[in-house]
XYZ file of C-alpha atoms in Angstrom:
352
model
C -12.114 3.676 -6.527
C -12.559 6.465 -9.055
C -12.757 3.957 -11.881
C -15.716 2.444 -9.982
C -17.281 5.923 -9.710
C -16.871 6.061 -5.947
C -16.799 9.399 -4.156
C -13.149 9.731 -3.054
C -11.686 12.291 -0.657
C -7.892 12.514 -0.339
C -6.248 13.984 2.766
C -2.480 14.404 2.468
C 0.010 16.612 4.264
C 2.152 16.550 1.083
C 5.484 16.245 2.873
C 6.489 13.672 0.235
C 3.407 13.445 -1.999
C 2.375 15.601 -4.942
C -1.125 16.918 -5.412
C -0.585 16.880 -9.185
C -0.788 13.080 -9.059
C -4.333 13.137 -7.670
C -7.088 12.970 -10.245
C -9.430 15.923 -10.661
C -12.269 13.477 -10.034
C -11.274 13.248 -6.354
C -11.891 15.821 -3.641
C -8.508 16.885 -2.251
C -7.577 18.425 1.092
C -4.105 19.289 2.323
C -3.621 18.578 5.996
C -2.441 16.175 8.678
C -4.297 12.890 9.156
C -3.389 13.248 12.828
C -5.500 16.419 13.148
C -8.669 15.022 14.719
C -10.720 18.195 14.248
C -9.799 18.399 10.555
C -10.608 14.737 9.970
C -13.971 15.036 11.719
C -14.874 18.071 9.611
C -13.902 16.343 6.346
C -15.847 13.225 7.318
C -18.957 15.238 8.147
C -18.808 17.435 5.039
C -18.287 14.512 2.661
C -20.387 11.825 4.370
C -17.388 9.488 4.625
C -18.272 5.899 5.527
C -14.878 4.175 5.096
C -11.224 5.106 5.589
C -8.178 3.695 3.818
C -5.118 4.747 5.809
C -1.989 4.926 3.638
C -0.181 7.795 5.360
C 3.116 7.135 7.116
C 6.898 6.967 6.946
C 8.314 3.808 5.382
C 12.138 3.764 5.257
C 13.387 1.219 7.817
C 17.030 2.452 8.028
C 15.810 6.023 8.566
C 13.560 4.807 11.389
C 16.641 3.518 13.236
C 18.311 6.935 13.149
C 15.107 8.909 13.824
C 12.718 6.601 15.726
C 10.588 9.379 17.228
C 9.648 10.592 13.757
C 8.307 7.135 12.945
C 6.432 6.713 16.210
C 4.838 10.097 15.593
C 3.988 9.644 11.895
C 2.997 5.984 12.043
C 1.631 5.424 15.549
C 0.501 8.746 17.022
C -1.164 9.852 13.775
C -2.915 6.496 13.458
C -4.233 6.815 17.005
C -5.662 10.280 16.248
C -7.183 9.092 12.963
C -8.823 6.144 14.721
C -10.203 8.446 17.409
C -11.715 10.705 14.746
C -13.174 7.689 12.923
C -14.830 6.347 16.088
C -16.171 9.778 17.042
C -17.583 10.200 13.518
C -19.102 6.704 13.390
C -16.869 5.548 10.531
C -16.776 1.813 11.133
C -14.822 0.441 8.146
C -11.071 0.924 8.119
C -8.345 -0.428 5.806
C -4.773 -0.040 7.053
C -1.498 -0.174 5.141
C 0.781 -2.300 7.294
C 4.059 -3.967 6.380
C 5.898 -7.273 6.303
C 8.451 -5.559 8.541
C 6.260 -6.639 11.470
C 7.718 -10.156 11.013
C 11.268 -8.846 11.446
C 13.415 -11.568 12.968
C 10.887 -14.374 12.497
C 12.711 -17.620 11.747
C 10.609 -18.607 8.741
C 11.624 -17.268 5.342
C 8.060 -17.804 4.098
C 5.819 -16.019 6.566
C 2.087 -16.406 7.049
C -0.231 -14.074 8.925
C 0.125 -16.205 12.059
C 3.945 -16.267 11.971
C 5.870 -14.738 14.883
C 5.814 -10.936 15.022
C 9.331 -9.790 15.911
C 9.990 -6.409 14.249
C 13.607 -5.286 14.394
C 13.190 -1.616 13.418
C 11.133 1.285 14.776
C 9.350 1.263 11.408
C 8.120 -2.296 11.913
C 7.282 -1.674 15.565
C 5.340 1.498 14.793
C 3.189 -0.364 12.269
C 2.643 -3.296 14.628
C 1.508 -0.886 17.341
C -1.163 0.392 14.967
C -2.291 -3.178 14.247
C -2.636 -3.691 18.005
C -4.667 -0.483 18.297
C -6.982 -1.654 15.528
C -7.477 -4.976 17.270
C -8.277 -3.301 20.586
C -10.620 -0.733 19.020
C -12.514 -3.478 17.172
C -12.887 -5.333 20.475
C -14.133 -2.231 22.301
C -16.490 -1.077 19.520
C -18.323 -4.096 18.033
C -19.523 -2.176 14.961
C -15.967 -1.244 13.986
C -14.226 -3.601 11.548
C -10.869 -3.354 9.822
C -8.478 -5.019 7.410
C -4.711 -4.659 7.870
C -2.721 -5.403 4.704
C 0.911 -6.343 5.291
C 2.803 -5.134 2.235
C 5.874 -6.949 1.068
C 8.112 -5.120 -1.443
C 5.848 -2.888 -3.506
C 7.180 -2.032 -6.947
C 6.168 -0.854 -10.397
C 3.877 1.939 -11.541
C 0.357 2.347 -12.872
C 0.185 0.416 -16.160
C -1.528 3.366 -17.842
C 1.268 5.697 -16.786
C -0.994 7.921 -14.704
C 0.996 7.670 -11.485
C 4.169 6.201 -10.069
C 6.690 6.681 -7.318
C 7.998 10.243 -7.353
C 10.100 10.538 -4.197
C 13.626 11.663 -5.047
C 15.092 9.961 -1.967
C 13.406 6.553 -2.246
C 15.621 3.570 -1.474
C 13.565 0.946 -3.321
C 15.745 -1.323 -5.420
C 13.643 -1.317 -8.586
C 13.237 2.450 -8.659
C 16.975 2.966 -8.220
C 17.687 0.385 -10.921
C 15.392 2.299 -13.268
C 17.216 5.528 -12.508
C 20.556 3.918 -13.247
C 19.217 2.523 -16.539
C 18.030 6.002 -17.526
C 21.340 7.635 -16.562
C 19.902 9.535 -13.592
C 22.123 7.715 -11.109
C 25.738 6.741 -11.780
C 25.538 3.263 -10.260
C 23.428 0.764 -8.345
C 24.641 -0.319 -4.915
C 24.275 -4.026 -4.100
C 24.365 -4.271 -0.318
C 25.372 -7.754 0.714
C 26.757 -10.412 -1.629
C 27.572 -13.121 0.918
C 24.081 -14.271 1.892
C 23.436 -18.033 1.758
C 21.220 -17.635 -1.328
C 21.516 -18.777 -4.922
C 23.680 -15.828 -5.990
C 24.712 -14.377 -2.622
C 22.305 -11.424 -2.650
C 19.139 -10.899 -0.626
C 15.820 -12.287 -1.854
C 12.541 -10.379 -1.565
C 8.909 -10.786 -2.596
C 7.978 -7.973 -5.006
C 4.291 -7.180 -5.580
C 3.109 -4.893 -8.363
C 1.403 -1.740 -7.130
C -1.634 -2.370 -9.365
C -2.259 -5.715 -7.674
C -1.810 -4.031 -4.302
C -4.445 -1.453 -5.248
C -6.813 -4.300 -6.136
C -6.170 -5.852 -2.717
C -7.423 -2.647 -1.076
C -10.587 -2.719 -3.183
C -11.193 -6.350 -2.210
C -10.648 -5.469 1.449
C -13.130 -2.605 1.277
C -15.690 -4.736 -0.557
C -15.363 -7.463 2.061
C -15.969 -4.990 4.890
C -18.938 -3.506 3.020
C -20.331 -7.028 2.715
C -20.223 -7.415 6.508
C -17.179 -9.660 6.768
C -15.202 -9.636 10.044
C -11.873 -7.942 10.638
C -8.721 -9.590 9.342
C -5.011 -9.315 8.598
C -3.585 -10.363 5.219
C -0.183 -10.624 3.582
C 0.227 -8.865 0.237
C 2.819 -10.757 -1.777
C 3.115 -13.293 -4.576
C 4.703 -16.011 -2.465
C 7.981 -16.179 -4.368
C 11.113 -14.094 -4.202
C 13.741 -12.590 -6.485
C 17.310 -11.756 -5.575
C 18.963 -8.392 -6.131
C 21.008 -9.812 -8.994
C 17.871 -11.254 -10.600
C 16.230 -7.812 -10.486
C 19.335 -6.289 -12.065
C 19.323 -8.975 -14.789
C 15.624 -8.320 -15.500
C 16.284 -4.592 -15.828
C 19.200 -5.212 -18.168
C 17.069 -7.552 -20.285
C 14.202 -5.056 -20.562
C 16.355 -1.989 -21.231
C 19.058 -3.668 -23.280
C 21.812 -1.878 -21.369
C 24.336 -2.968 -18.757
C 23.818 -1.495 -15.292
C 26.956 -0.353 -13.458
C 26.875 -1.841 -9.960
C 28.997 -1.450 -6.826
C 29.029 -4.131 -4.160
C 28.932 -3.171 -0.499
C 28.400 -4.710 2.955
C 25.046 -5.900 4.252
C 22.696 -3.423 5.834
C 22.480 -3.912 9.605
C 19.641 -6.269 10.503
C 18.820 -7.165 6.893
C 17.452 -10.676 6.297
C 18.697 -12.981 3.587
C 15.196 -13.828 2.352
C 11.578 -12.956 3.053
C 8.413 -13.664 1.118
C 4.755 -14.286 1.789
C 3.297 -17.728 2.277
C 0.705 -16.962 -0.355
C 0.349 -16.728 -4.097
C -1.225 -13.974 -6.178
C -1.050 -14.110 -9.965
C -0.256 -10.710 -11.539
C -3.328 -9.664 -13.486
C -1.353 -7.939 -16.239
C 0.886 -10.843 -17.280
C 4.374 -9.802 -18.361
C 3.269 -6.191 -18.742
C 2.613 -6.115 -14.992
C 6.224 -6.968 -14.187
C 7.265 -4.414 -11.533
C 10.478 -3.627 -13.404
C 8.694 -2.992 -16.701
C 5.960 -0.825 -15.218
C 8.363 1.321 -13.213
C 10.712 1.774 -16.153
C 7.912 2.973 -18.429
C 6.774 5.456 -15.784
C 10.328 6.764 -15.352
C 10.668 7.349 -19.094
C 7.738 9.748 -19.143
C 8.655 13.410 -18.678
C 7.338 15.083 -15.544
C 4.352 17.339 -16.162
C 4.009 19.898 -13.398
C 0.682 21.347 -12.408
C -1.313 18.827 -14.412
C -3.319 16.063 -12.816
C -3.822 12.748 -14.573
C -7.341 12.296 -15.858
C -9.066 9.041 -14.986
C -12.790 9.263 -15.290
C -14.964 12.376 -15.346
C -16.609 13.324 -12.086
C -20.227 12.125 -12.046
C -22.751 14.795 -12.929
C -24.349 16.403 -9.862
C -27.775 14.709 -10.057
C -26.313 11.222 -10.283
C -23.726 12.017 -7.635
C -26.290 13.391 -5.219
C -28.644 10.471 -5.843
C -25.860 7.984 -5.132
C -24.912 9.860 -1.952
C -28.539 10.013 -0.784
C -29.023 6.313 -1.494
C -25.846 5.358 0.371
C -26.062 7.635 3.395
C -29.689 8.540 4.010
C -31.871 5.604 3.015
C -32.158 2.603 5.335
C -29.963 -0.246 4.186
C -32.555 -2.977 3.934
C -30.987 -4.969 1.119
C -28.704 -7.906 1.806
C -24.949 -7.156 1.702
C -23.193 -7.651 -1.611
C -21.804 -11.203 -1.966
C -18.124 -10.304 -1.622
C -16.665 -12.974 0.693
C -13.169 -13.033 2.101
C -12.225 -15.285 -0.812
C -11.922 -12.051 -2.783
C -8.902 -11.373 -0.626
C -7.701 -14.882 0.007
C -7.941 -15.987 -3.616
C -7.021 -12.800 -5.417
C -7.015 -13.557 -9.162
C -8.301 -17.076 -8.368
C -5.054 -18.556 -7.091
C -3.986 -18.735 -3.456
C -2.041 -21.069 -1.179
C -1.418 -20.500 2.487
C -4.415 -18.420 3.524
C -3.241 -14.911 2.618
C -3.003 -12.474 -0.190
């Protein structure tokens, strides 16, 4: 969004995030997205016309041991944010959902119309928000939304500006990177007796840069007047745990120490999207490569990554006046749903 010279406002409670990773070109506020009064004030002060809702808790095993935390952070907060959006007449909403909503669905390749059978409070909490969005859009005809169901997000910004920073993340590729860099003693492989090619679980990994592009396409589609929709975010093919380990070893040139353990309760043998998105960065966009390069960079505290200078005040104010105060008489921009359905000009199965 900043690269497109959009006016961006970030609201984050910073329980896991870091303000140092937000560009100086964005307006930043620390607070809870579930605080309706705060959200309404920020919307009014900044003339917000669209919301992209990323906030939430995302670790499925943790949701089993602490379900109320997930229903609060993922469902209750979303309800409050939606209420503030409706009260403030913000009618375009992009929501970060998850492939965990499919849960125990029989198909290994899931489409948007596959059965929704989440098996964890994490998946259920996200599905509840999807239901709320559907009901709100039905009750308020001007309100439209896109829910993006993430598969396994991996990698880091190809320019090294940002990447995953949580010290407790359970993502396979991040932990493999830490092992390769000597920051963890070993990599646990949980489950080696699945009926797959090498006995380990298979997942669909999507690079975070392609996921960011999906959000831009979703927002453009809503701005163009397209109806609400739900889309998978995955490449349509999967890689096993051992294949990820082999890729990391190939890229780093070092052997990763691994320890085999039992399956995680409720874990599936295989899950990937019934869709196909070509990575825009070729081999350089490989999730393993991007994450490894980000991990190799030393942490710089108190310094925000520069992206693009903030627009000068006259241009910024003119753009704001043109967007928010003048009547919108022109036809919507020609950004059809194909921008989502055929991301990077290749799609099969009707999703991202």
